[in-house]
XYZ file of C-alpha atoms in Angstrom:
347
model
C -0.058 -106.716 8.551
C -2.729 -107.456 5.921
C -3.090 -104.157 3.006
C -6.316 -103.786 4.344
C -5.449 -103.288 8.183
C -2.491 -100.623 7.166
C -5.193 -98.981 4.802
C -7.579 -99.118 7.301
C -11.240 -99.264 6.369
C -12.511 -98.650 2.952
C -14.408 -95.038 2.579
C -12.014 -93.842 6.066
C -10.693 -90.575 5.561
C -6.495 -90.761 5.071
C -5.068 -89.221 8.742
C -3.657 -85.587 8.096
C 0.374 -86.392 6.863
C 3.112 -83.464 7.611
C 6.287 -82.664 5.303
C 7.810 -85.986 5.453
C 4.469 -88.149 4.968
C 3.929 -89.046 8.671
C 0.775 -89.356 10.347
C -0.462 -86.513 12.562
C -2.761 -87.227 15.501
C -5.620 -85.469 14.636
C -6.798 -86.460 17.842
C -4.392 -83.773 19.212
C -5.235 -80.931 16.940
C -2.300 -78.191 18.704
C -0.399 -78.304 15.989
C -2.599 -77.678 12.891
C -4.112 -75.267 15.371
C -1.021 -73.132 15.613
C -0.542 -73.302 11.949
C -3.580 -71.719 11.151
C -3.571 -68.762 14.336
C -0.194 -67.812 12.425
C -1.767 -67.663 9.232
C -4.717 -65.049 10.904
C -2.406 -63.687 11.995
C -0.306 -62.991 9.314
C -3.127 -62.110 7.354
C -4.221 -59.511 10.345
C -0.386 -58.199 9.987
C -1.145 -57.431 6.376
C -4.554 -55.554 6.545
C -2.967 -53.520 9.326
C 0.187 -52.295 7.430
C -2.553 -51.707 4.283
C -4.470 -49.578 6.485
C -1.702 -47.751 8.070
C -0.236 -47.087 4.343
C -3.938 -45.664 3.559
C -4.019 -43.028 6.186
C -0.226 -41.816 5.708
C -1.218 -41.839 2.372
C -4.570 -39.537 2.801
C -2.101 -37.219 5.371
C 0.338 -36.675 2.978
C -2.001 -35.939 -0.169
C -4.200 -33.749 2.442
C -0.812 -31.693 3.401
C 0.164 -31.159 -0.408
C -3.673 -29.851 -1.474
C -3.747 -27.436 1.708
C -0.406 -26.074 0.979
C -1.061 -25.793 -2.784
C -4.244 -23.978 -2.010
C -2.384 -21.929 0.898
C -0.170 -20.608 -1.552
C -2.868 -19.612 -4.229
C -4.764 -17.834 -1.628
C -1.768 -15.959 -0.125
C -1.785 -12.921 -2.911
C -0.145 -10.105 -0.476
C 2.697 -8.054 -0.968
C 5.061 -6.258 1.084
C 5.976 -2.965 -0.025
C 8.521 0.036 1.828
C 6.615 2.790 2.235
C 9.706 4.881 4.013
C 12.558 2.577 4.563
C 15.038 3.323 8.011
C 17.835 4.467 5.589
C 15.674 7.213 3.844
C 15.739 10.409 5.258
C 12.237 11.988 4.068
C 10.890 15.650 4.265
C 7.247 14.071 3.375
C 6.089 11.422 1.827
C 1.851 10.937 1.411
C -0.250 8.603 -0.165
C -3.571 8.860 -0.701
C -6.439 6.511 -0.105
C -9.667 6.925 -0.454
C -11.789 7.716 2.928
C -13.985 4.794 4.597
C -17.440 5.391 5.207
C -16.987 5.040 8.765
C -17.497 8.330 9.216
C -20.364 8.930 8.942
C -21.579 7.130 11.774
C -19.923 9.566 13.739
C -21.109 13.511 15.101
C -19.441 15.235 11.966
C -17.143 18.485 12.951
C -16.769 20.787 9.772
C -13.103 21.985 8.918
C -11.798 19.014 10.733
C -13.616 15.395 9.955
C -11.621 13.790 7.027
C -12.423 14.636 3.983
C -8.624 13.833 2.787
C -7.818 10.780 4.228
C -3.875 9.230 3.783
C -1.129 8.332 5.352
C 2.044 10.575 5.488
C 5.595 10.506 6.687
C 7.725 13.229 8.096
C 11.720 12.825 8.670
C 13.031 16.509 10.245
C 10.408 17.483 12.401
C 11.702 16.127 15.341
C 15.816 16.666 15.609
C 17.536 13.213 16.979
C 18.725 15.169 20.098
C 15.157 15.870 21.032
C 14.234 12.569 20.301
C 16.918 10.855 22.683
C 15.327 13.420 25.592
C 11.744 12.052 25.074
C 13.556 8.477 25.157
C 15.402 8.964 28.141
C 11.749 10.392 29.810
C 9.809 6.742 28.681
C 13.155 5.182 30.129
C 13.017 6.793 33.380
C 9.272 6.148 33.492
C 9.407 2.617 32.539
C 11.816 1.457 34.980
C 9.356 2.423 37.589
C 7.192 0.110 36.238
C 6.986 -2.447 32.841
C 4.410 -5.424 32.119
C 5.225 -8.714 32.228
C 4.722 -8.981 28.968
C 6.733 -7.553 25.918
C 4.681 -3.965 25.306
C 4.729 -1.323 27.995
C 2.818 1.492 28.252
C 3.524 5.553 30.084
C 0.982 8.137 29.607
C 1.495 11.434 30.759
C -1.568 12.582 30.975
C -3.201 10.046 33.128
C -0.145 8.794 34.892
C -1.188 5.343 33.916
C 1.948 2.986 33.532
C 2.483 -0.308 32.893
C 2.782 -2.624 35.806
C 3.063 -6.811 35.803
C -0.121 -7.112 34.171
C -2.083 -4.083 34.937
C -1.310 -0.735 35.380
C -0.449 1.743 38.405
C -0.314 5.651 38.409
C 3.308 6.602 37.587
C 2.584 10.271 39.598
C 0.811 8.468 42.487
C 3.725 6.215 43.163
C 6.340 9.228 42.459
C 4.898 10.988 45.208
C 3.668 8.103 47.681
C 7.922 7.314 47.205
C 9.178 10.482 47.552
C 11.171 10.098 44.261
C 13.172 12.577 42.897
C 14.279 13.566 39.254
C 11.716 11.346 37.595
C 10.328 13.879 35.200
C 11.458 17.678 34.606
C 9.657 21.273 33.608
C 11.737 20.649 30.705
C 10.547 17.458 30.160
C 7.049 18.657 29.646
C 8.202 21.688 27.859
C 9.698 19.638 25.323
C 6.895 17.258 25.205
C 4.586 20.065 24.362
C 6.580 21.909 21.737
C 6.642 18.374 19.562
C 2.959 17.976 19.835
C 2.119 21.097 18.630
C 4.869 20.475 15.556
C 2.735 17.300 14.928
C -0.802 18.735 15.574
C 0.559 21.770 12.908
C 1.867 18.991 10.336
C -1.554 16.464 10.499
C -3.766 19.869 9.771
C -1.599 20.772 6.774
C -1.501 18.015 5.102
C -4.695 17.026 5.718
C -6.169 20.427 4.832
C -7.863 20.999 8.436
C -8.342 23.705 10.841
C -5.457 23.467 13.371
C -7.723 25.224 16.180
C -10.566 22.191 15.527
C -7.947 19.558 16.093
C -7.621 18.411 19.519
C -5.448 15.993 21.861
C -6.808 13.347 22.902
C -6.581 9.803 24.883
C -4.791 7.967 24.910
C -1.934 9.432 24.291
C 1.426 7.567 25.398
C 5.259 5.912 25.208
C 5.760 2.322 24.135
C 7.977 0.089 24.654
C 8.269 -3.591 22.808
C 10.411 -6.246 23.252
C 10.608 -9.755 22.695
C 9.241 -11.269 25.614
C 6.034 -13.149 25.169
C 2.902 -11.672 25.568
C 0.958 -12.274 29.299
C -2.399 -10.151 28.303
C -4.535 -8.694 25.472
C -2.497 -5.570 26.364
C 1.002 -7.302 24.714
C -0.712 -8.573 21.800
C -0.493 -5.551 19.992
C 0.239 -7.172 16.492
C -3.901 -7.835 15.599
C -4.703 -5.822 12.817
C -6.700 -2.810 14.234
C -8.955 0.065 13.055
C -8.048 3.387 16.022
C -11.478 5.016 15.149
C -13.061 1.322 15.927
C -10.384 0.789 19.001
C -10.639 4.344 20.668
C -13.516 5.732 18.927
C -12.381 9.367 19.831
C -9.464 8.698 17.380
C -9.792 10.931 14.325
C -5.965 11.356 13.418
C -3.236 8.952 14.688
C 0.357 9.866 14.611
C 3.526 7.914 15.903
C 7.348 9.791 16.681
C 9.717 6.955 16.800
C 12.571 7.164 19.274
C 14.693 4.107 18.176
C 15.689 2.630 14.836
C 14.319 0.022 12.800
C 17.689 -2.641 12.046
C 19.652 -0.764 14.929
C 17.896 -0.942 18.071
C 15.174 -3.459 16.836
C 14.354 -5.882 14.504
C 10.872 -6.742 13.559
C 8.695 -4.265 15.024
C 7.571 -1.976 11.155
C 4.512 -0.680 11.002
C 2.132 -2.274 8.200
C -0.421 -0.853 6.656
C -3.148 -3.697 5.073
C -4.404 -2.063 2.199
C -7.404 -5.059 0.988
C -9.575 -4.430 -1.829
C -12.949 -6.765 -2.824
C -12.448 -9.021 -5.799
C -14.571 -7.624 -8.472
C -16.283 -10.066 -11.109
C -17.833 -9.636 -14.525
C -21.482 -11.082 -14.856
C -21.948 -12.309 -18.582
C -25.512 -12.881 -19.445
C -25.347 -16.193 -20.024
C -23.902 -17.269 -16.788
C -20.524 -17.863 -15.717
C -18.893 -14.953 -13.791
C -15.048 -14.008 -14.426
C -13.762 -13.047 -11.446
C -10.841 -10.633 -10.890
C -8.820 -11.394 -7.861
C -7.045 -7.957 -7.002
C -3.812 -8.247 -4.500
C -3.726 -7.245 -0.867
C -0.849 -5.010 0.021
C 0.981 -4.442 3.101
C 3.193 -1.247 2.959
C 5.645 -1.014 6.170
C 6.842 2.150 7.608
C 10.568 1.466 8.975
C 10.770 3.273 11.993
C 13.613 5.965 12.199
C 14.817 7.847 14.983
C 12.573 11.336 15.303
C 10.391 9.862 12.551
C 6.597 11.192 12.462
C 3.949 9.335 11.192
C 0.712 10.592 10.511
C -3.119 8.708 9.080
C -6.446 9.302 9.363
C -8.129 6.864 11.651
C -10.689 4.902 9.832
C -10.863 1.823 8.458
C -9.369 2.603 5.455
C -5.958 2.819 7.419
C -6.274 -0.950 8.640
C -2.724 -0.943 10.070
C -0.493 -3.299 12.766
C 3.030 -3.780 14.142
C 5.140 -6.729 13.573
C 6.413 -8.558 16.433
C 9.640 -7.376 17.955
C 12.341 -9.875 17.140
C 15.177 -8.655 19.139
C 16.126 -5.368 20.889
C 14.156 -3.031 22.264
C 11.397 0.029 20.123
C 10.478 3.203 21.646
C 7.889 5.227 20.288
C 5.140 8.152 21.073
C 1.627 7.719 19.855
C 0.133 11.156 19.650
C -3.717 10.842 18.514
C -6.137 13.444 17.704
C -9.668 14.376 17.575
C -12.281 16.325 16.310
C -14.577 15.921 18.842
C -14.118 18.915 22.125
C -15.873 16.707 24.265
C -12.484 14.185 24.231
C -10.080 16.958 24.323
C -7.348 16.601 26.987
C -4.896 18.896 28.205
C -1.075 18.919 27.928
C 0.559 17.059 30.720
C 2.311 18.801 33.815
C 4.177 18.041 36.719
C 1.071 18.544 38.655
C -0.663 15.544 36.640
């Protein structure tokens, strides 16, 4: 074969050669083909893992500046206002009353003018204590939510039941059930609100005769099971004068113990004050960032706790975490018109 006929013709492209300098058909172009699909793809395989790199990368950073500025932002404190172990004769602290008042009818020698918080330990003895327990227990079991807070009120039979509420005296007597509640039951029940109502007037510096029961006024229960209505969720940060409206004075008597009985479950007060800044002439405001503090009450078996009602006592409870907490709230008000009378058998 002539150098010219293996050459081919003069100007002819050579014919495509693979590793070992043979001719490849490029009449059958599968294989170069193939070549280059792996190289897109490879190339495809690349930008993907670049991209996915990218966005773990944005995640990650995005995680790191949220919980850096989480933790700036998060300036509150937990204080012990009364701890469990503390036996107190009266603690108070002061605050400075809201203005919420005055959008209210205002009732002289009994509105706030002395507004606080305050703590008694003594005015209720532990065995009276355990016999207003032992009432909410008996009263309970005849009902209970579905949820983990349960409610008995004495004065308008209402009681907690699935997720609503029946009349606890309507369902006594419908039953025919005996035992449920005693004279002495009520007798009792009686004598401690009136130790109360006497303790909220002298410390706040009110007529006794201007302060009146009022609604609602009831046991609790909590406990740890989840919550099924608004009516379990009772861990929101609430104002009672906003809540109730005929709230002027709120007072608790616990009936369990606080690291005993229960865990979780202290009452917080959210003290929050507004950051205050400095305005220089020339611009450029300093800006002092004060600290929100929460200061718990620990609750203590035949512990009272007394506030005024307004927003400047912004108060919840912490969720239950394990056992069961009984308490009493016992609320006042100045207004006649939402006066109710003491509870009786005949309720």
């Amino acid at each position: 074969m002539s150098v010219r006929s293996r050459k081919g013709k003069r100007g002819a492209a050579a014919a495509p050669q693979d590793r070992n300098g043979s001719e490849v058909d490029s009449s059958t172009p599968g294989r170069v083909g193939d070549m280059s699909q792996q190289a897109e793809l490879q190339r495809a395989q690349v930008v993907t893992t670049k991209r996915i790199l990218l966005r773990v990368t944005f995640i990650v950073l995005t995680l790191v500046i949220v919980g850096l500025l989480s933790g700036q932002g998060d300036q509150s404190e937990l204080t012990t206002f009364v701890s469990q172990k503390e036996a107190v004769q009266q603690r108070v602290h002061n605050v400075p009353c809201s203005k919420d008042y005055k959008k209210y009818p205002h009732f002289e020698g009994c509105t706030p003018k002395r507004c606080g918080r305050a703590v008694m330990d003594g005015l209720v003895t532990p065995v009276e204590a355990a016999q207003l327990q032992r009432i909410a227990q008996r009263g309970l079991a005849l009902g209970g939510s579905n949820g983990g807070a349960s409610i008995l009120d004495l004065h308008s039979g209402a009681l907690s039941k699935g997720d609503s509420f029946i009349n606890v005296f309507e369902l006594v007597k419908r039953n025919n059930l005996k035992n449920i509640f005693s004279a002495e039951d009520f007798s009792l029940y009686r004598k401690v609100k009136n130790r109360i109502q006497s303790a909220v007037a002298t410390t706040f510096g009110i007529q006794k005769d201007r302060l009146h029961l009022t609604h609602p006024t009831f046991f609790s229960r909590m406990t740890t099971k989840p919550a099924q209505t608004i009516h379990d969720e009772y861990w929101h940060p609430h104002i009672d004068k906003e809540t109730y409206g005929s709230f002027d004075y709120t007072s608790l008597l616990y009936l369990t113990d606080y690291g005993h009985d229960f865990t979780g479950g202290r009452f917080v007060f959210v003290d929050k004050e507004t950051n205050s800044t400095v305005e220089p002439r020339t611009g450029g405001r300093f800006v002092f960032v004060d600290k929100e503090t929460n200061s718990t009450v620990e609750p203590r078996t035949g512990r009272v706790s007394f506030f005024t009602s307004g927003s400047e006592n912004l108060h919840f409870v912490e969720k239950v975490a394990s056992g069961t907490r009984f308490a009493i709230t016992v609320s006042f008000s100045c207004d006649p018109q939402h006066a109710i009378q003491d509870p009786d058998l005949k309720s």
